[in-house]
Coordinates of N, CA and C in Angstrom, one line a residue:
M1 N 11.2 -24.3 33.8 CA 10.8 -24.0 32.5 C 12.1 -23.6 31.7
G2 N 12.5 -24.4 30.7 CA 13.7 -24.1 30.0 C 13.5 -23.1 28.8
L3 N 14.6 -22.7 28.2 CA 14.5 -21.8 27.1 C 13.8 -22.4 25.9
K4 N 13.9 -23.7 25.7 CA 13.3 -24.4 24.6 C 11.7 -24.3 24.7
S5 N 11.2 -24.5 25.9 CA 9.8 -24.5 26.1 C 9.2 -23.1 26.0
I6 N 10.0 -22.1 26.4 CA 9.6 -20.7 26.2 C 9.6 -20.4 24.7
N7 N 10.6 -20.8 24.0 CA 10.6 -20.6 22.5 C 9.4 -21.3 21.9
D8 N 9.1 -22.5 22.3 CA 8.0 -23.3 21.7 C 6.7 -22.5 21.9
K9 N 6.5 -22.0 23.1 CA 5.3 -21.2 23.4 C 5.1 -20.0 22.5
F10 N 6.3 -19.3 22.3 CA 6.2 -18.1 21.4 C 6.0 -18.5 20.0
S11 N 6.5 -19.6 19.5 CA 6.3 -20.1 18.2 C 4.9 -20.5 18.0
N12 N 4.3 -21.2 18.9 CA 2.8 -21.6 18.8 C 2.0 -20.3 18.7
T13 N 2.2 -19.3 19.6 CA 1.5 -18.1 19.6 C 1.6 -17.4 18.2
A14 N 2.8 -17.3 17.8 CA 3.1 -16.6 16.5 C 2.4 -17.3 15.3
D15 N 2.4 -18.6 15.3 CA 1.7 -19.3 14.3 C 0.2 -19.0 14.3
R16 N -0.4 -18.9 15.4 CA -1.8 -18.6 15.5 C -2.2 -17.2 15.0
F17 N -1.3 -16.3 15.2 CA -1.6 -14.9 14.9 C -1.0 -14.5 13.5
Q18 N -0.4 -15.4 12.8 CA 0.2 -15.0 11.5 C -0.8 -14.6 10.5
T19 N -1.9 -15.3 10.4 CA -2.9 -15.0 9.4 C -3.6 -13.6 9.8
I20 N -4.0 -13.5 11.0 CA -4.7 -12.2 11.4 C -3.7 -11.0 11.3
S21 N -2.5 -11.2 11.6 CA -1.5 -10.1 11.5 C -1.3 -9.7 10.0
W22 N -1.3 -10.7 9.1 CA -1.2 -10.4 7.7 C -2.4 -9.6 7.2
E23 N -3.6 -10.0 7.6 CA -4.8 -9.3 7.3 C -4.8 -7.9 7.8
L24 N -4.4 -7.8 9.1 CA -4.3 -6.5 9.7 C -3.3 -5.5 9.0
L25 N -2.2 -6.1 8.5 CA -1.2 -5.2 7.8 C -1.8 -4.8 6.5
R26 N -2.5 -5.7 5.7 CA -3.1 -5.3 4.5 C -4.2 -4.3 4.6
I27 N -5.1 -4.5 5.6 CA -6.2 -3.6 5.8 C -5.8 -2.2 6.3
M28 N -4.9 -2.2 7.3 CA -4.5 -0.9 7.9 C -3.6 -0.2 6.9
S29 N -2.7 -0.8 6.1 CA -1.9 -0.1 5.1 C -2.8 0.5 4.1
G30 N -3.8 -0.2 3.6 CA -4.8 0.4 2.7 C -5.5 1.5 3.3
L31 N -6.0 1.4 4.5 CA -6.8 2.5 5.1 C -5.9 3.7 5.3
M32 N -4.7 3.5 5.8 CA -3.8 4.7 6.0 C -3.5 5.4 4.7
M33 N -3.3 4.6 3.6 CA -3.0 5.2 2.3 C -4.3 6.0 1.9
M34 N -5.4 5.3 2.0 CA -6.7 5.9 1.6 C -7.0 7.2 2.4
V35 N -7.0 7.1 3.7 CA -7.4 8.3 4.5 C -6.3 9.3 4.6
G36 N -5.1 8.8 4.8 CA -4.0 9.8 5.1 C -3.4 10.5 3.9
H37 N -3.6 9.9 2.7 CA -3.0 10.4 1.5 C -4.0 10.7 0.4
G38 N -4.8 9.7 0.0 CA -5.7 9.8 -1.1 C -6.9 10.8 -0.8
Y39 N -7.5 10.7 0.3 CA -8.7 11.5 0.6 C -8.4 13.0 0.5
G40 N -7.3 13.5 1.0 CA -7.0 14.9 0.9 C -6.8 15.3 -0.5
K41 N -6.2 14.5 -1.4 CA -6.0 14.9 -2.8 C -7.3 14.8 -3.6
M42 N -8.2 13.9 -3.2 CA -9.5 13.8 -4.0 C -10.6 14.7 -3.4
F43 N -10.7 14.8 -2.1 CA -11.9 15.5 -1.6 C -11.6 16.6 -0.5
G44 N -10.4 16.6 0.0 CA -10.1 17.5 1.1 C -9.6 18.8 0.8
E45 N -8.9 19.4 1.7 CA -8.4 20.8 1.5 C -7.3 20.9 0.4
K46 N -6.6 19.8 0.1 CA -5.6 19.8 -1.0 C -6.2 19.1 -2.2
K47 N -7.5 19.3 -2.4 CA -8.2 18.7 -3.6 C -7.5 19.1 -4.9
Q48 N -7.2 18.1 -5.7 CA -6.5 18.4 -7.0 C -7.5 18.4 -8.2
P49 N -7.3 19.4 -9.1 CA -8.1 19.3 -10.3 C -7.6 18.2 -11.2
F50 N -8.4 17.8 -12.1 CA -8.1 16.7 -13.1 C -7.0 17.2 -14.0
T51 N -7.0 18.4 -14.5 CA -6.0 18.9 -15.4 C -5.1 19.9 -14.8
G52 N -4.0 20.2 -15.4 CA -3.1 21.2 -14.9 C -2.3 20.6 -13.7
G53 N -1.7 21.5 -13.0 CA -0.9 21.1 -11.8 C 0.4 20.5 -12.0
L54 N 0.8 19.6 -11.2 CA 2.2 19.0 -11.3 C 2.4 18.3 -12.6
D55 N 3.6 18.5 -13.1 CA 4.0 17.8 -14.3 C 4.6 16.5 -14.0
F56 N 4.9 15.7 -15.0 CA 5.4 14.3 -14.8 C 6.8 14.3 -15.3
F57 N 7.8 14.4 -14.4 CA 9.2 14.4 -14.7 C 9.6 15.4 -15.8
G58 N 9.0 16.6 -15.7 CA 9.3 17.6 -16.6 C 8.4 17.6 -17.9
L59 N 7.6 16.6 -18.0 CA 6.7 16.5 -19.2 C 5.3 17.0 -18.9
D60 N 4.8 17.9 -19.7 CA 3.4 18.3 -19.5 C 2.5 17.3 -20.2
V61 N 1.8 16.5 -19.5 CA 1.0 15.4 -20.1 C -0.5 15.9 -20.1
G62 N -0.8 17.0 -19.6 CA -2.2 17.5 -19.6 C -3.1 17.1 -18.5
I63 N -2.7 16.0 -17.8 CA -3.5 15.5 -16.7 C -2.6 15.8 -15.4
N64 N -3.3 16.2 -14.4 CA -2.6 16.5 -13.1 C -2.1 15.2 -12.5
M65 N -0.8 15.0 -12.4 CA -0.3 13.8 -11.8 C -0.7 13.6 -10.3
L66 N -0.9 14.7 -9.6 CA -1.3 14.6 -8.2 C -2.8 14.1 -8.2
W67 N -3.6 14.4 -9.2 CA -4.9 13.8 -9.2 C -4.8 12.3 -9.4
I68 N -4.0 11.9 -10.3 CA -3.8 10.5 -10.6 C -3.3 9.8 -9.3
A69 N -2.3 10.4 -8.6 CA -1.8 9.9 -7.4 C -2.9 9.8 -6.3
G70 N -3.7 10.8 -6.2 CA -4.9 10.8 -5.3 C -5.9 9.7 -5.6
F71 N -6.1 9.5 -6.9 CA -7.0 8.4 -7.4 C -6.5 7.1 -6.9
I72 N -5.2 6.8 -7.2 CA -4.6 5.5 -6.8 C -4.6 5.4 -5.3
E73 N -4.2 6.5 -4.6 CA -4.1 6.4 -3.1 C -5.5 6.2 -2.5
F74 N -6.5 6.7 -3.1 CA -7.8 6.5 -2.5 C -8.6 5.3 -3.0
Y75 N -8.9 5.3 -4.3 CA -9.7 4.2 -4.8 C -9.0 2.9 -5.0
V76 N -7.7 2.9 -5.4 CA -7.0 1.6 -5.4 C -6.7 1.1 -4.0
A77 N -6.5 2.0 -3.1 CA -6.3 1.5 -1.7 C -7.6 0.9 -1.1
I78 N -8.8 1.3 -1.6 CA -10.0 0.6 -1.2 C -10.0 -0.8 -1.6
L79 N -9.5 -1.1 -2.8 CA -9.3 -2.5 -3.3 C -8.4 -3.3 -2.4
V80 N -7.3 -2.7 -2.0 CA -6.4 -3.4 -1.0 C -7.1 -3.7 0.3
V81 N -7.9 -2.7 0.8 CA -8.6 -2.9 2.1 C -9.6 -4.1 1.9
L82 N -10.3 -4.1 0.8 CA -11.3 -5.1 0.6 C -10.7 -6.5 0.2
G83 N -9.5 -6.4 -0.2 CA -8.9 -7.6 -0.7 C -9.4 -8.0 -2.1
L84 N -9.7 -7.1 -2.9 CA -10.3 -7.4 -4.2 C -9.2 -6.9 -5.3
F85 N -8.9 -7.9 -6.2 CA -7.8 -7.6 -7.1 C -6.5 -7.1 -6.4
T86 N -6.3 -7.7 -5.3 CA -5.3 -7.2 -4.3 C -3.9 -7.1 -4.9
R87 N -3.5 -8.1 -5.6 CA -2.1 -8.1 -6.1 C -1.9 -7.0 -7.1
W88 N -2.8 -6.8 -8.0 CA -2.7 -5.7 -9.0 C -2.8 -4.4 -8.3
A89 N -3.7 -4.2 -7.4 CA -3.8 -3.0 -6.6 C -2.6 -2.6 -5.8
A90 N -2.0 -3.6 -5.2 CA -0.8 -3.4 -4.4 C 0.4 -3.1 -5.3
L91 N 0.5 -3.8 -6.5 CA 1.6 -3.5 -7.4 C 1.5 -2.0 -7.9
L92 N 0.3 -1.6 -8.3 CA 0.1 -0.3 -8.8 C 0.4 0.8 -7.7
T93 N 0.0 0.5 -6.5 CA 0.4 1.4 -5.4 C 1.9 1.4 -5.1
A94 N 2.5 0.3 -5.2 CA 4.0 0.3 -5.0 C 4.7 1.1 -6.1
I95 N 4.2 0.9 -7.3 CA 4.8 1.7 -8.4 C 4.6 3.2 -8.2
L96 N 3.4 3.6 -7.7 CA 3.2 5.0 -7.4 C 4.1 5.5 -6.3
M97 N 4.5 4.6 -5.3 CA 5.4 5.1 -4.3 C 6.8 5.3 -4.9
V98 N 7.2 4.5 -5.8 CA 8.5 4.7 -6.5 C 8.5 6.0 -7.2
M99 N 7.4 6.3 -7.9 CA 7.2 7.6 -8.6 C 7.2 8.7 -7.7
A100 N 6.6 8.6 -6.5 CA 6.5 9.7 -5.5 C 7.9 9.9 -5.0
Y101 N 8.7 8.9 -4.7 CA 10.0 9.0 -4.2 C 10.9 9.7 -5.3
L102 N 10.9 9.3 -6.5 CA 11.7 9.8 -7.5 C 11.3 11.3 -7.9
N103 N 10.1 11.6 -7.9 CA 9.6 12.9 -8.3 C 9.6 13.9 -7.1
S104 N 9.4 13.5 -5.9 CA 9.3 14.4 -4.8 C 10.3 14.3 -3.7
H105 N 10.9 13.1 -3.5 CA 11.7 12.9 -2.4 C 13.1 12.3 -2.7
L106 N 13.5 12.5 -4.0 CA 14.8 11.9 -4.4 C 16.0 12.4 -3.6
A107 N 16.7 11.5 -3.0 CA 17.9 11.8 -2.2 C 18.7 10.5 -2.1
W108 N 19.9 10.6 -1.7 CA 20.8 9.5 -1.6 C 20.2 8.5 -0.6
F109 N 19.6 8.9 0.4 CA 19.0 8.1 1.5 C 17.6 8.6 1.8
P110 N 16.6 7.8 1.9 CA 15.2 8.3 2.1 C 15.0 9.3 3.2
T111 N 15.6 9.2 4.3 CA 15.4 10.2 5.4 C 16.0 11.6 5.1
F112 N 16.8 11.7 4.1 CA 17.4 13.0 3.8 C 16.4 14.0 3.2
N113 N 15.3 13.5 2.6 CA 14.4 14.4 1.9 C 13.0 14.0 2.1
G114 N 12.6 13.4 3.3 CA 11.3 13.1 3.6 C 10.7 11.9 2.8
G115 N 11.5 11.0 2.3 CA 11.1 9.9 1.5 C 10.9 8.6 2.2
E116 N 11.0 8.6 3.5 CA 11.0 7.4 4.3 C 9.6 6.8 4.2
L117 N 8.5 7.6 4.2 CA 7.2 7.0 4.2 C 6.9 6.4 2.8
A118 N 7.3 7.0 1.8 CA 7.1 6.4 0.4 C 7.9 5.1 0.4
T119 N 9.1 5.0 1.0 CA 9.9 3.8 1.0 C 9.2 2.7 1.8
V120 N 8.7 3.0 2.9 CA 8.0 2.0 3.8 C 6.7 1.5 3.1
Y121 N 5.9 2.5 2.5 CA 4.7 2.0 1.8 C 5.1 1.1 0.6
F122 N 6.2 1.5 -0.1 CA 6.6 0.7 -1.2 C 6.9 -0.8 -0.7
C123 N 7.7 -0.9 0.3 CA 8.0 -2.2 0.9 C 6.8 -3.0 1.3
V124 N 5.8 -2.3 1.9 CA 4.6 -3.0 2.4 C 3.8 -3.5 1.2
F125 N 3.6 -2.6 0.2 CA 2.7 -3.0 -0.9 C 3.4 -4.0 -1.8
I126 N 4.7 -4.0 -1.9 CA 5.4 -5.1 -2.6 C 5.2 -6.4 -1.9
A127 N 5.3 -6.4 -0.6 CA 5.0 -7.6 0.2 C 3.6 -8.1 0.0
I128 N 2.6 -7.2 0.0 CA 1.2 -7.6 -0.3 C 1.1 -8.2 -1.7
F129 N 1.8 -7.6 -2.6 CA 1.8 -8.1 -4.0 C 2.4 -9.5 -4.0
A130 N 3.5 -9.7 -3.3 CA 4.2 -11.0 -3.3 C 3.4 -12.1 -2.6
Y131 N 2.8 -11.8 -1.5 CA 2.2 -12.8 -0.6 C 0.7 -12.9 -0.9
G132 N 0.1 -12.0 -1.5 CA -1.4 -12.1 -1.8 C -2.2 -11.5 -0.7
P133 N -3.5 -11.6 -0.8 CA -4.5 -10.9 0.1 C -4.7 -11.6 1.4
G134 N -4.5 -12.9 1.4 CA -4.9 -13.7 2.6 C -6.3 -14.2 2.5
P135 N -6.6 -15.1 3.5 CA -7.9 -15.8 3.4 C -9.1 -15.0 3.7
F136 N -9.0 -13.9 4.4 CA -10.1 -13.0 4.7 C -10.2 -11.9 3.8
S137 N -10.4 -12.2 2.5 CA -10.5 -11.1 1.4 C -11.5 -11.5 0.4
L138 N -11.9 -10.5 -0.3 CA -12.9 -10.8 -1.4 C -12.3 -11.7 -2.5
D139 N -11.0 -11.5 -2.7 CA -10.3 -12.4 -3.7 C -10.4 -13.8 -3.3
A140 N -10.2 -14.2 -2.0 CA -10.3 -15.5 -1.6 C -11.8 -16.0 -1.7
K141 N -12.7 -15.2 -1.4 CA -14.2 -15.6 -1.5 C -14.5 -15.8 -3.0
I142 N -14.1 -14.9 -3.9 CA -14.5 -15.0 -5.3 C -13.7 -16.0 -6.1
F143 N -12.4 -15.9 -5.9 CA -11.5 -16.7 -6.7 C -11.0 -18.0 -6.0
G144 N -11.3 -18.2 -4.8 CA -10.8 -19.3 -4.0 C -9.4 -19.3 -3.6
N145 N -8.8 -20.4 -3.4 CA -7.4 -20.5 -2.9 C -6.4 -19.9 -3.9
K146 N -6.7 -19.7 -5.1 CA -5.7 -19.1 -6.1 C -5.4 -17.7 -5.6
A147 N -6.2 -17.0 -4.9 CA -6.0 -15.6 -4.5 C -4.8 -15.6 -3.5
G148 N -4.7 -16.6 -2.7 CA -3.7 -16.6 -1.6 C -2.4 -17.3 -2.0
D149 N -2.2 -17.7 -3.3 CA -1.0 -18.4 -3.7 C 0.2 -17.6 -3.5

């Protein structure tokens, strides 16, 4: 068994699992965002009020920015999990991760101030925005092949 045949076997296996691994990345990223971050801000011990609280880059906008972050992290992540309006939901979540990094974790390098998770989530949600929801999504069921373009 030569190196070429081993490489061919790995390539065939990778091709078969490409779609399911993409769906798994989309669903698990959305679930981790929803349960690990959004739930606590919306319903858990760190529940945020709608008004007051954290300001927005030094501006008092009257609405608690952590509540807005929790809303996006919970409800918009549900859209990512379901694959419904996936590109818009992923883009909004990626923008939120940029805001989280700039507002709470700003440092020369992400690991210097706890910003690596925001950076990883940003990269994942930008990839979901770029590649779309995949064939096992509500977007694909409702809008057809255009959802996966």
